[in-house]
Tab-separated table of C-alpha atoms and ligand atoms in Angstrom:
chain	number	residue	atom	x	y	z
P	18	UNK	CA	57.271	-17.962	-22.296
P	19	UNK	CA	56.945	-14.505	-20.730
P	20	UNK	CA	59.316	-11.551	-21.159
P	21	UNK	CA	60.239	-8.558	-18.999
P	22	UNK	CA	63.342	-6.390	-19.159
P	23	UNK	CA	66.478	-6.004	-17.121
P	24	UNK	CA	69.085	-3.233	-17.061
P	25	UNK	CA	72.780	-3.231	-16.371
P	26	UNK	CA	75.591	-0.747	-16.789
P	27	UNK	CA	78.846	-1.007	-18.673
P	28	UNK	CA	80.913	2.064	-17.826
P	29	UNK	CA	78.619	5.058	-18.328
P	30	UNK	CA	76.196	3.191	-20.569
P	31	UNK	CA	73.031	1.652	-19.163
P	32	UNK	CA	71.683	-1.135	-21.281
P	33	UNK	CA	68.152	-2.493	-21.121
P	34	UNK	CA	67.585	-5.961	-22.515
P	35	UNK	CA	64.588	-8.286	-22.583
P	36	UNK	CA	64.545	-10.986	-19.901
P	37	UNK	CA	62.786	-14.133	-21.073
P	38	UNK	CA	61.278	-16.615	-18.664
P	39	UNK	CA	60.762	-20.255	-19.561
P	40	UNK	CA	58.285	-22.717	-18.051
P	41	UNK	CA	60.794	-23.813	-15.372
P	42	UNK	CA	64.459	-23.088	-14.757
P	43	UNK	CA	66.532	-19.911	-14.860
P	44	UNK	CA	65.414	-16.955	-16.977
P	45	UNK	CA	67.687	-15.631	-19.711
P	46	UNK	CA	68.826	-12.156	-20.683
P	47	UNK	CA	68.290	-11.751	-24.420
P	48	UNK	CA	71.517	-10.034	-25.479
P	49	UNK	CA	70.753	-10.222	-29.218
P	50	UNK	CA	70.903	-6.402	-29.505
P	51	UNK	CA	73.922	-5.919	-27.206
P	52	UNK	CA	76.434	-5.367	-30.006
P	53	UNK	CA	74.147	-2.911	-31.773
P	54	UNK	CA	73.665	-0.858	-28.621
P	55	UNK	CA	77.174	-1.059	-27.052
P	56	UNK	CA	79.596	-2.246	-29.756
P	57	UNK	CA	80.556	-5.094	-27.418
P	58	UNK	CA	80.148	-8.853	-27.564
P	59	UNK	CA	79.715	-11.141	-24.583
P	60	UNK	CA	82.555	-13.538	-23.764
P	61	UNK	CA	81.655	-17.016	-22.496
P	62	UNK	CA	84.044	-19.793	-23.574
P	63	UNK	CA	82.430	-23.180	-23.033
P	64	UNK	CA	78.994	-21.486	-22.938
P	65	UNK	CA	78.816	-21.781	-19.154
P	66	UNK	CA	76.279	-18.929	-18.901
P	67	UNK	CA	74.840	-18.910	-22.389
P	68	UNK	CA	71.551	-20.370	-23.612
P	69	UNK	CA	71.951	-21.046	-27.325
P	70	UNK	CA	68.294	-21.677	-28.154
P	71	UNK	CA	64.745	-22.081	-26.901
P	72	UNK	CA	63.813	-25.735	-26.502
P	73	UNK	CA	60.876	-27.683	-25.106
P	74	UNK	CA	62.479	-31.125	-25.272
P	75	UNK	CA	64.619	-31.777	-22.193
P	76	UNK	CA	65.021	-30.021	-18.868
P	77	UNK	CA	67.857	-30.474	-16.393
P	78	UNK	CA	68.107	-29.033	-12.903
P	79	UNK	CA	71.738	-29.704	-12.151
P	80	UNK	CA	71.561	-28.554	-8.520
P	81	UNK	CA	68.634	-30.799	-7.670
P	82	UNK	CA	69.703	-33.726	-9.906
P	83	UNK	CA	66.548	-33.602	-12.052
P	84	UNK	CA	66.222	-34.719	-15.673
P	85	UNK	CA	62.912	-34.454	-17.536
P	86	UNK	CA	62.106	-35.531	-21.099
P	87	UNK	CA	59.155	-33.398	-22.266
P	88	UNK	CA	58.289	-32.941	-18.590
P	89	UNK	CA	58.433	-36.619	-17.606
P	90	UNK	CA	61.042	-37.603	-14.954
P	91	UNK	CA	63.769	-39.845	-16.346
P	92	UNK	CA	63.293	-42.511	-13.646
P	93	UNK	CA	59.595	-42.938	-14.519
P	94	UNK	CA	60.368	-43.283	-18.222
P	95	UNK	CA	63.261	-45.670	-17.598
P	96	UNK	CA	61.190	-47.855	-15.257
P	97	UNK	CA	57.950	-47.905	-17.232
P	98	UNK	CA	58.665	-46.991	-20.843
P	99	UNK	CA	60.794	-48.336	-23.651
P	100	UNK	CA	63.331	-46.705	-25.939
P	101	UNK	CA	61.132	-46.274	-29.009
P	102	UNK	CA	58.413	-44.730	-26.875
P	103	UNK	CA	61.089	-42.355	-25.553
P	104	UNK	CA	62.185	-41.539	-29.107
P	105	UNK	CA	58.536	-40.804	-30.013
P	106	UNK	CA	58.155	-38.593	-26.947
P	107	UNK	CA	61.320	-36.646	-27.758
P	108	UNK	CA	60.333	-36.209	-31.413
P	109	UNK	CA	56.655	-35.344	-31.029
P	110	UNK	CA	56.382	-33.940	-27.511
P	111	UNK	CA	53.733	-36.335	-26.148
P	112	UNK	CA	53.616	-39.983	-25.131
P	113	UNK	CA	52.142	-42.063	-27.963
P	114	UNK	CA	48.710	-43.681	-27.767
P	115	UNK	CA	48.814	-47.492	-28.179
P	116	UNK	CA	47.978	-47.098	-31.914
P	117	UNK	CA	50.603	-44.394	-32.413
P	118	UNK	CA	53.174	-46.522	-30.604
P	119	UNK	CA	52.427	-49.551	-32.758
P	120	UNK	CA	52.655	-47.464	-35.913
P	121	UNK	CA	55.916	-45.799	-34.830
P	122	UNK	CA	57.535	-49.116	-33.885
P	123	UNK	CA	56.455	-50.528	-37.252
P	124	UNK	CA	57.919	-47.610	-39.217
P	125	UNK	CA	61.236	-47.565	-37.364
P	126	UNK	CA	61.556	-51.323	-37.675
P	127	UNK	CA	60.959	-51.108	-41.443
P	128	UNK	CA	63.888	-48.713	-41.722
P	129	UNK	CA	66.474	-50.864	-39.943
P	130	UNK	CA	68.059	-52.382	-43.054
P	131	UNK	CA	70.825	-50.408	-44.764
P	132	UNK	CA	71.554	-50.215	-48.483
P	133	UNK	CA	73.411	-53.375	-49.489
P	134	UNK	CA	76.220	-51.277	-50.965
P	135	UNK	CA	76.992	-50.021	-47.452
P	136	UNK	CA	78.583	-53.415	-46.765
P	137	UNK	CA	81.147	-52.649	-49.479
P	138	UNK	CA	81.653	-49.164	-48.063
P	139	UNK	CA	82.787	-50.780	-44.800
P	140	UNK	CA	85.441	-52.735	-46.661
P	141	UNK	CA	87.235	-49.494	-47.523
P	142	UNK	CA	87.988	-49.007	-43.831
P	143	UNK	CA	90.768	-50.731	-41.914
P	144	UNK	CA	89.679	-53.749	-39.898
P	145	UNK	CA	91.415	-52.394	-36.785
P	146	UNK	CA	89.672	-48.987	-36.956
P	147	UNK	CA	87.999	-47.785	-33.779
P	148	UNK	CA	84.248	-48.533	-34.148
P	149	UNK	CA	83.539	-44.833	-33.554
P	150	UNK	CA	85.670	-43.999	-36.607
P	151	UNK	CA	83.638	-46.532	-38.574
P	152	UNK	CA	80.367	-45.120	-37.222
P	153	UNK	CA	81.349	-41.514	-38.072
P	154	UNK	CA	82.174	-42.575	-41.613
P	155	UNK	CA	79.143	-44.790	-42.176
P	156	UNK	CA	76.587	-42.328	-40.739
P	157	UNK	CA	78.047	-39.572	-42.919
P	158	UNK	CA	77.873	-41.947	-45.878
P	159	UNK	CA	74.098	-42.358	-45.416
P	160	UNK	CA	73.646	-38.990	-47.118
P	161	UNK	CA	75.237	-40.504	-50.212
P	162	UNK	CA	72.708	-43.359	-50.187
P	163	UNK	CA	69.412	-41.697	-49.298
P	164	UNK	CA	69.147	-38.654	-51.547
P	165	UNK	CA	65.374	-38.762	-51.304
P	166	UNK	CA	65.441	-37.606	-47.672
P	167	UNK	CA	68.032	-34.826	-47.665
P	168	UNK	CA	65.791	-31.893	-48.606
P	169	UNK	CA	65.373	-30.285	-45.204
P	170	UNK	CA	62.667	-27.894	-46.408
P	171	UNK	CA	60.295	-30.817	-47.018
P	172	UNK	CA	58.601	-32.001	-43.762
P	173	UNK	CA	57.984	-35.460	-45.248
P	174	UNK	CA	61.663	-35.896	-46.122
P	175	UNK	CA	62.636	-34.687	-42.659
P	176	UNK	CA	60.354	-37.304	-41.136
P	177	UNK	CA	61.706	-40.114	-43.341
P	178	UNK	CA	65.293	-39.080	-42.542
P	179	UNK	CA	64.418	-39.162	-38.816
P	180	UNK	CA	62.975	-42.681	-39.086
P	181	UNK	CA	65.947	-43.810	-41.149
P	182	UNK	CA	68.478	-42.495	-38.672
P	183	UNK	CA	66.786	-43.981	-35.589
P	184	UNK	CA	66.176	-47.259	-37.448
P	185	UNK	CA	69.576	-47.656	-39.096
P	186	UNK	CA	71.829	-46.480	-36.298
P	187	UNK	CA	71.800	-49.844	-34.429
P	188	UNK	CA	72.385	-51.671	-37.694
P	189	UNK	CA	75.441	-49.524	-38.498
P	190	UNK	CA	76.685	-49.815	-34.920
P	191	UNK	CA	76.407	-53.618	-35.025
P	192	UNK	CA	78.099	-53.655	-38.448
P	193	UNK	CA	80.971	-51.589	-37.018
P	194	UNK	CA	81.342	-54.208	-34.289
P	195	UNK	CA	81.117	-57.192	-36.631
P	196	UNK	CA	83.615	-55.574	-38.973
P	197	UNK	CA	86.139	-55.191	-36.154
P	198	UNK	CA	85.764	-58.916	-35.394
P	199	UNK	CA	85.953	-60.034	-39.008
P	200	UNK	CA	82.533	-61.686	-38.699
P	201	UNK	CA	79.760	-61.480	-41.305
P	202	UNK	CA	77.138	-58.778	-40.847
P	203	UNK	CA	73.840	-59.969	-39.360
P	204	UNK	CA	70.720	-58.501	-40.939
P	205	UNK	CA	68.077	-56.949	-38.660
P	206	UNK	CA	65.104	-59.096	-37.760
P	207	UNK	CA	61.785	-57.294	-37.813
P	208	UNK	CA	59.941	-59.364	-35.225
P	209	UNK	CA	62.337	-58.291	-32.490
P	210	UNK	CA	62.155	-55.175	-30.379
P	211	UNK	CA	64.786	-52.455	-30.893
P	212	UNK	CA	67.238	-53.558	-28.187
P	213	UNK	CA	66.855	-57.320	-28.708
P	214	UNK	CA	67.430	-56.772	-32.418
P	215	UNK	CA	70.602	-54.834	-31.692
P	216	UNK	CA	71.922	-57.523	-29.326
P	217	UNK	CA	71.233	-60.175	-31.973
P	218	UNK	CA	72.953	-58.180	-34.730
P	219	UNK	CA	75.993	-57.883	-32.451
P	220	UNK	CA	76.190	-61.397	-31.081
P	221	UNK	CA	74.555	-63.848	-33.526
P	222	UNK	CA	76.625	-65.525	-36.251
P	223	UNK	CA	75.157	-67.115	-39.394
P	224	UNK	CA	75.977	-70.607	-38.107
P	225	UNK	CA	74.523	-70.074	-34.650
P	226	UNK	CA	71.673	-67.882	-33.479
P	227	UNK	CA	71.936	-65.857	-30.299
P	228	UNK	CA	69.661	-66.536	-27.360
P	229	UNK	CA	68.521	-63.099	-26.263
P	230	UNK	CA	68.363	-62.597	-22.520
P	231	UNK	CA	65.330	-60.522	-21.576
P	232	UNK	CA	67.336	-59.014	-18.685
P	233	UNK	CA	70.073	-57.885	-21.098
P	234	UNK	CA	67.546	-56.537	-23.600
P	235	UNK	CA	65.775	-54.581	-20.852
P	236	UNK	CA	69.093	-53.314	-19.463
P	237	UNK	CA	70.224	-52.161	-22.899
P	238	UNK	CA	66.875	-50.519	-23.544
P	239	UNK	CA	67.218	-48.654	-20.261
P	240	UNK	CA	70.753	-47.569	-21.176
P	241	UNK	CA	69.350	-46.254	-24.464
P	242	UNK	CA	66.569	-44.370	-22.625
P	243	UNK	CA	69.007	-42.819	-20.133
P	244	UNK	CA	71.276	-41.595	-22.943
P	245	UNK	CA	68.539	-40.514	-25.360
P	246	UNK	CA	68.796	-36.768	-24.767
P	247	UNK	CA	70.518	-34.310	-22.464
P	248	UNK	CA	69.551	-30.842	-23.706
P	249	UNK	CA	72.261	-28.628	-25.220
P	250	UNK	CA	75.333	-30.788	-24.528
P	251	UNK	CA	78.409	-30.620	-26.782
P	252	UNK	CA	77.290	-33.155	-29.409
P	253	UNK	CA	73.700	-31.850	-29.531
P	254	UNK	CA	74.968	-28.303	-29.928
P	255	UNK	CA	77.239	-29.605	-32.685
P	256	UNK	CA	74.243	-31.181	-34.454
P	257	UNK	CA	72.306	-27.914	-34.129
P	258	UNK	CA	75.230	-25.816	-35.347
P	259	UNK	CA	75.833	-28.102	-38.330
P	260	UNK	CA	72.101	-28.132	-39.055
P	261	UNK	CA	71.835	-24.347	-38.812
P	262	UNK	CA	73.729	-24.042	-42.092
P	263	UNK	CA	71.111	-26.196	-43.808
P	264	UNK	CA	73.308	-29.321	-43.911
P	265	UNK	CA	71.364	-32.556	-44.417
P	266	UNK	CA	70.365	-34.584	-41.325
P	267	UNK	CA	72.743	-37.497	-41.998
P	268	UNK	CA	75.688	-35.078	-42.185
P	269	UNK	CA	74.504	-33.324	-38.997
P	270	UNK	CA	74.229	-36.578	-37.045
P	271	UNK	CA	77.689	-37.629	-38.300
P	272	UNK	CA	78.979	-34.340	-36.810
P	273	UNK	CA	77.253	-35.248	-33.536
P	274	UNK	CA	78.885	-38.702	-33.548
P	275	UNK	CA	82.310	-37.089	-34.065
P	276	UNK	CA	81.799	-34.724	-31.142
P	277	UNK	CA	80.460	-37.472	-28.885
P	278	UNK	CA	83.669	-39.446	-29.376
P	279	UNK	CA	85.719	-37.140	-27.109
P	280	UNK	CA	86.687	-38.475	-23.636
P	281	UNK	CA	85.128	-35.485	-21.842
P	282	UNK	CA	81.756	-36.374	-23.398
P	283	UNK	CA	80.631	-39.764	-24.759
P	284	UNK	CA	84.065	-41.314	-24.493
P	285	UNK	CA	83.912	-41.002	-20.703
P	286	UNK	CA	82.339	-44.432	-20.109
P	287	UNK	CA	85.238	-46.037	-21.963
P	288	UNK	CA	87.675	-43.893	-19.982
P	289	UNK	CA	85.876	-44.666	-16.686
P	290	UNK	CA	86.100	-48.416	-17.182
P	291	UNK	CA	89.756	-48.229	-18.230
P	292	UNK	CA	90.430	-46.196	-15.095
P	293	UNK	CA	88.689	-48.774	-12.865
P	294	UNK	CA	90.789	-51.504	-14.476
P	295	UNK	CA	93.931	-49.445	-13.978
P	296	UNK	CA	93.085	-48.898	-10.292
P	297	UNK	CA	92.613	-52.653	-10.065
P	298	UNK	CA	92.215	-53.047	-6.298
P	299	UNK	CA	90.599	-51.114	-3.471
P	300	UNK	CA	94.047	-50.564	-1.862
P	301	UNK	CA	95.158	-48.499	-4.873
P	302	UNK	CA	92.239	-46.033	-4.645
P	303	UNK	CA	93.907	-43.434	-2.354
P	304	UNK	CA	96.793	-43.135	-4.841
P	305	UNK	CA	94.358	-42.292	-7.667
P	306	UNK	CA	92.316	-39.930	-5.504
P	307	UNK	CA	95.534	-38.073	-4.650
P	308	UNK	CA	96.394	-37.828	-8.356
P	309	UNK	CA	92.914	-36.473	-9.167
P	310	UNK	CA	93.413	-33.752	-6.561
P	311	UNK	CA	96.939	-32.846	-7.681
P	312	UNK	CA	96.838	-29.622	-9.716
P	313	UNK	CA	100.049	-30.609	-11.505
P	314	UNK	CA	98.648	-33.957	-12.640
P	315	UNK	CA	96.190	-33.878	-15.567
P	316	UNK	CA	94.534	-37.079	-14.267
P	317	UNK	CA	90.819	-36.795	-13.433
P	318	UNK	CA	88.521	-39.356	-11.909
P	319	UNK	CA	86.612	-40.411	-14.999
P	320	UNK	CA	82.901	-40.899	-14.406
P	321	UNK	CA	82.932	-38.068	-11.847
P	322	UNK	CA	81.774	-34.509	-12.314
P	323	UNK	CA	79.447	-32.937	-14.786
P	324	UNK	CA	79.123	-29.520	-16.352
P	325	UNK	CA	75.475	-29.289	-15.323
P	326	UNK	CA	74.902	-31.741	-12.439
P	327	UNK	CA	76.266	-30.392	-9.210
P	328	UNK	CA	74.393	-33.166	-7.429
P	329	UNK	CA	74.065	-36.921	-8.010
P	330	UNK	CA	73.381	-37.541	-11.730
P	331	UNK	CA	69.793	-38.946	-11.676
P	332	UNK	CA	70.755	-41.344	-14.469
P	333	UNK	CA	73.609	-42.775	-12.377
P	334	UNK	CA	71.181	-44.171	-9.775
P	335	UNK	CA	69.154	-46.063	-12.396
P	336	UNK	CA	72.365	-47.183	-14.072
P	337	UNK	CA	73.699	-48.558	-10.803
P	338	UNK	CA	70.507	-50.624	-10.332
P	339	UNK	CA	70.665	-51.870	-13.924
P	340	UNK	CA	74.292	-52.851	-13.395
P	341	UNK	CA	73.310	-55.075	-10.456
P	342	UNK	CA	70.514	-56.693	-12.487
P	343	UNK	CA	72.912	-57.616	-15.284
P	344	UNK	CA	75.571	-58.966	-12.920
P	345	UNK	CA	72.891	-60.940	-11.108
P	346	UNK	CA	71.651	-62.436	-14.387
P	347	UNK	CA	75.216	-63.527	-15.111
P	348	UNK	CA	75.556	-64.965	-11.617
P	349	UNK	CA	78.487	-62.612	-10.912
P	350	UNK	CA	78.573	-62.128	-7.169
P	351	UNK	CA	82.087	-60.771	-6.750
P	352	UNK	CA	83.053	-58.422	-9.533
P	353	UNK	CA	86.445	-56.877	-8.736
P	354	UNK	CA	85.550	-53.917	-10.953
P	355	UNK	CA	82.282	-53.331	-9.131
P	356	UNK	CA	84.071	-53.645	-5.819
P	357	UNK	CA	86.584	-50.963	-6.866
P	358	UNK	CA	83.764	-48.789	-8.275
P	359	UNK	CA	81.710	-48.944	-5.071
P	360	UNK	CA	84.690	-48.257	-2.842
P	361	UNK	CA	85.845	-45.400	-5.086
P	362	UNK	CA	82.393	-43.854	-5.053
P	363	UNK	CA	82.245	-44.045	-1.271
P	364	UNK	CA	85.720	-42.597	-0.747
P	365	UNK	CA	85.258	-39.802	-3.298
P	366	UNK	CA	81.843	-38.821	-1.915
P	367	UNK	CA	83.310	-38.311	1.544
P	368	UNK	CA	86.437	-36.486	0.346
P	369	UNK	CA	86.575	-32.730	0.971
P	370	UNK	CA	87.913	-31.974	-2.546
P	371	UNK	CA	85.023	-33.740	-4.283
P	372	UNK	CA	82.421	-32.371	-1.852
P	373	UNK	CA	83.643	-28.806	-2.260
P	374	UNK	CA	83.713	-29.026	-6.070
P	375	UNK	CA	80.382	-30.897	-6.134
P	376	UNK	CA	81.836	-33.803	-8.074
P	377	UNK	CA	79.384	-36.710	-8.011
P	378	UNK	CA	79.376	-39.940	-10.037
P	379	UNK	CA	77.817	-39.457	-13.456
P	380	UNK	CA	76.046	-42.011	-15.655
P	381	UNK	CA	79.303	-43.215	-17.170
P	382	UNK	CA	80.570	-44.474	-13.871
P	383	UNK	CA	78.319	-47.552	-13.896
P	384	UNK	CA	77.431	-47.899	-17.582
P	385	UNK	CA	80.909	-49.185	-18.481
P	386	UNK	CA	80.761	-52.057	-15.969
P	387	UNK	CA	77.285	-52.997	-17.197
P	388	UNK	CA	78.206	-52.977	-20.869
P	389	UNK	CA	81.400	-54.927	-20.249
P	390	UNK	CA	79.433	-57.571	-18.349
P	391	UNK	CA	77.052	-57.813	-21.305
P	392	UNK	CA	79.990	-58.665	-23.533
P	393	UNK	CA	80.638	-55.366	-25.292
P	394	UNK	CA	84.267	-54.405	-25.767
P	395	UNK	CA	85.272	-51.045	-24.345
P	396	UNK	CA	85.641	-49.564	-27.828
P	397	UNK	CA	81.903	-50.120	-28.425
P	398	UNK	CA	80.697	-48.115	-25.406
P	399	UNK	CA	80.556	-44.733	-27.111
P	400	UNK	CA	78.996	-46.365	-30.158
P	401	UNK	CA	76.085	-47.519	-27.979
P	402	UNK	CA	75.795	-44.014	-26.565
P	403	UNK	CA	75.584	-42.690	-30.149
P	404	UNK	CA	72.777	-45.133	-30.995
P	405	UNK	CA	70.756	-43.816	-28.063
P	406	UNK	CA	71.585	-40.129	-28.488
P	407	UNK	CA	70.479	-40.230	-32.131
P	408	UNK	CA	66.872	-39.949	-30.877
P	409	UNK	CA	67.722	-36.732	-29.016
P	410	UNK	CA	69.899	-35.322	-31.795
P	411	UNK	CA	67.116	-35.842	-34.322
P	412	UNK	CA	64.470	-34.315	-32.041
P	413	UNK	CA	66.692	-31.283	-31.400
P	414	UNK	CA	67.564	-30.937	-35.098
P	415	UNK	CA	63.864	-31.140	-36.031
P	416	UNK	CA	62.932	-28.569	-33.386
P	417	UNK	CA	65.597	-26.209	-34.712
P	418	UNK	CA	64.596	-26.571	-38.363
P	419	UNK	CA	60.931	-26.012	-37.481
P	420	UNK	CA	61.711	-22.902	-35.387
P	421	UNK	CA	60.851	-19.838	-37.540
P	422	UNK	CA	63.433	-17.709	-35.688
P	423	UNK	CA	66.216	-20.167	-36.557
P	424	UNK	CA	69.312	-18.678	-38.220
P	425	UNK	CA	72.812	-19.905	-38.919
P	426	UNK	CA	74.876	-20.293	-35.741
P	427	UNK	CA	77.789	-17.874	-35.893
P	428	UNK	CA	79.595	-17.097	-32.608
P	429	UNK	CA	81.867	-14.053	-32.363
P	430	UNK	CA	85.317	-13.870	-30.774
P	431	UNK	CA	87.694	-11.777	-28.749
P	432	UNK	CA	90.595	-11.294	-31.147
P	433	UNK	CA	93.994	-11.417	-29.421
P	434	UNK	CA	96.249	-11.882	-32.469
P	435	UNK	CA	98.567	-9.439	-34.199
P	436	UNK	CA	97.074	-6.068	-35.108
P	437	UNK	CA	97.123	-5.048	-38.787
P	438	UNK	CA	100.656	-5.108	-40.214
P	439	UNK	CA	102.195	-5.089	-43.697
P	440	UNK	CA	103.255	-8.218	-45.539
P	441	UNK	CA	107.050	-8.680	-45.790
P	442	UNK	CA	108.306	-10.453	-48.961
P	443	UNK	CA	110.256	-13.642	-48.139
P	444	UNK	CA	113.459	-12.160	-49.608
P	445	UNK	CA	113.314	-9.328	-47.072
P	446	UNK	CA	112.783	-11.596	-44.047
P	447	UNK	CA	115.723	-12.439	-41.774
U	13	CMC	N1	88.306	-35.403	-11.207
U	13	CMC	C1	89.025	-34.498	-10.528
U	13	CMC	N2	88.787	-33.177	-10.554
U	13	CMC	C2	87.786	-32.754	-11.327
U	13	CMC	C3	86.980	-33.646	-12.062
U	13	CMC	C4	87.273	-35.017	-11.983
U	13	CMC	N3	86.549	-35.906	-12.670
U	13	CMC	N4	86.034	-32.952	-12.746
U	13	CMC	C5	86.246	-31.666	-12.448
U	13	CMC	N5	87.285	-31.552	-11.588
U	13	CMC	C6	87.775	-30.312	-10.993
U	13	CMC	C7	88.606	-29.499	-11.985
U	13	CMC	O1	89.957	-29.819	-11.916
U	13	CMC	C8	88.302	-28.099	-11.567
U	13	CMC	O2	89.106	-27.791	-10.463
U	13	CMC	P1	89.604	-26.282	-10.224
U	13	CMC	O3	88.370	-25.458	-9.990
U	13	CMC	O4	90.459	-26.384	-8.983
U	13	CMC	O5	90.351	-25.879	-11.446
U	13	CMC	C9	86.843	-28.142	-11.072
U	13	CMC	O6	86.634	-29.514	-10.673
U	13	CMC	C10	85.831	-27.770	-12.136
U	13	CMC	O7	86.132	-28.537	-13.305
U	13	CMC	P2	85.826	-28.045	-14.764
U	13	CMC	O8	86.621	-28.844	-15.735
U	13	CMC	O9	85.953	-26.546	-14.847
U	13	CMC	O10	84.291	-28.398	-14.874
U	13	CMC	P3	83.492	-28.601	-16.186
U	13	CMC	O11	82.075	-28.347	-15.854
U	13	CMC	O12	84.089	-27.811	-17.293
U	13	CMC	O13	83.767	-30.144	-16.518
U	13	CMC	C11	83.537	-32.437	-16.939
U	13	CMC	C12	82.824	-31.141	-16.518
U	13	CMC	C13	82.483	-33.546	-17.079
U	13	CMC	C14	84.235	-32.238	-18.294
U	13	CMC	C15	84.574	-32.820	-15.849
U	13	CMC	O14	83.953	-32.965	-14.593
U	13	CMC	C16	85.365	-34.074	-16.228
U	13	CMC	O15	86.356	-33.985	-16.964
U	13	CMC	N6	84.926	-35.277	-15.697
U	13	CMC	C17	85.536	-36.521	-16.077
U	13	CMC	C18	85.026	-36.948	-17.434
U	13	CMC	C19	83.609	-37.481	-17.375
U	13	CMC	O16	83.268	-38.298	-16.524
U	13	CMC	N7	82.789	-37.008	-18.334
U	13	CMC	C20	81.428	-37.502	-18.494
U	13	CMC	C21	80.409	-36.436	-18.340
U	13	CMC	S1	78.788	-37.181	-18.211
U	13	CMC	C22	78.457	-37.702	-19.798
U	13	CMC	C23	77.753	-36.694	-20.604
U	13	CMC	O17	76.683	-36.197	-20.182
U	13	CMC	O18	78.282	-36.409	-21.710
């Protein structure tokens, strides 16, 4: 990273600040000393122009529709790699050698089982809870079960916590699903790969095993790869902020799960599928497009638009292909949902409003259809996203903890409340 300086004026004051340049992408003005030199803060709600950290994990060029994990294009990883290799890459910065890959797979697999008492923990939750509520609670509860990996100053404990989180997340996610169905939990099976194991834990029952489709396992693995990291998005920033106070990694990832739940973030695939079902037929599309464009209607086309991508989301293309593969495996030739999705995409992409605002389909547009076809209920979609994003959250958390310049995250504010005034006793109030 190289640094120069840049100057700008505020009133009569000229301020000179360092300008830092990364390996690719826009440079940043380092305003760390702005308050000291001007008595002013910057104001940027939603962080639209603010870089919160240095990171060498993921790079996005939103205008060009580029996504790189540690420099590798997402389409190459999704086509040629697998999810655990992706997790290794995100965590350690390089692709693993065959020996490193074997060792990593072995370690993660040996951390898939959860403490037996966790099963009783689940019973304290209502059966009809949303699986994301169950996941938030159970991930947070891990810190009560694994005290030997909560000391963040110990690199070995950090590593064990990372393996535990990546390994146990699918188990907890499958338990959340089984709990909602009232079916017994299925233990992980160590001779299966990560995605096949997850499918089995979701769909097998003790009286009947589940025949794992290699097309489904590959599709799920690809979904996990595509969702594994996305630089400083809301949930990742939440994990970093929680971690900046020194909170343990299980607590930080639980915070990330909570943030991911929102419909503007991880909940969008659930919202996108519900919207497609609500639209129902191609004839209804214009009505919904009109609503999306109406300033007085809060309705938005879910699965469209992105804070960073002002071009086609590169993950959406791979997701669309994966969607076809799954439907083909199931012998579904005419999916009404897919028909609506394709027509909606076409109409929106040629509509002036969407063109002008650079609103393109994002990954969630096709992931919902794919997951539904694979048998997952809508309420599980964000849970699957959380399983995948755990790899990125952990890599980002680790990078932050290992950064010597790391300090507690503490944004400032523009105060617009009442100025100082004297307290009035209740007896003197009208
Ligand atoms: N449908 C209709 N209009 C939209 C949409 C949409 N999906 N998205 C943005 N707009 C309009 C918005 O009304 C605004 O118009 P105006 O300038 O006239 O006020 C303009 O486009 C800019 O919107 P914004 O909310 O300021 O943009 P943002 O960068 O803050 O929002 C977003 C990004 C993803 C929250 C938003 O596009 C959205 O709500 N999309 C639908 C939800 C969705 O699909 N989310 C998944 C994101 S991808 C998953 C992930 O990476 O987490």
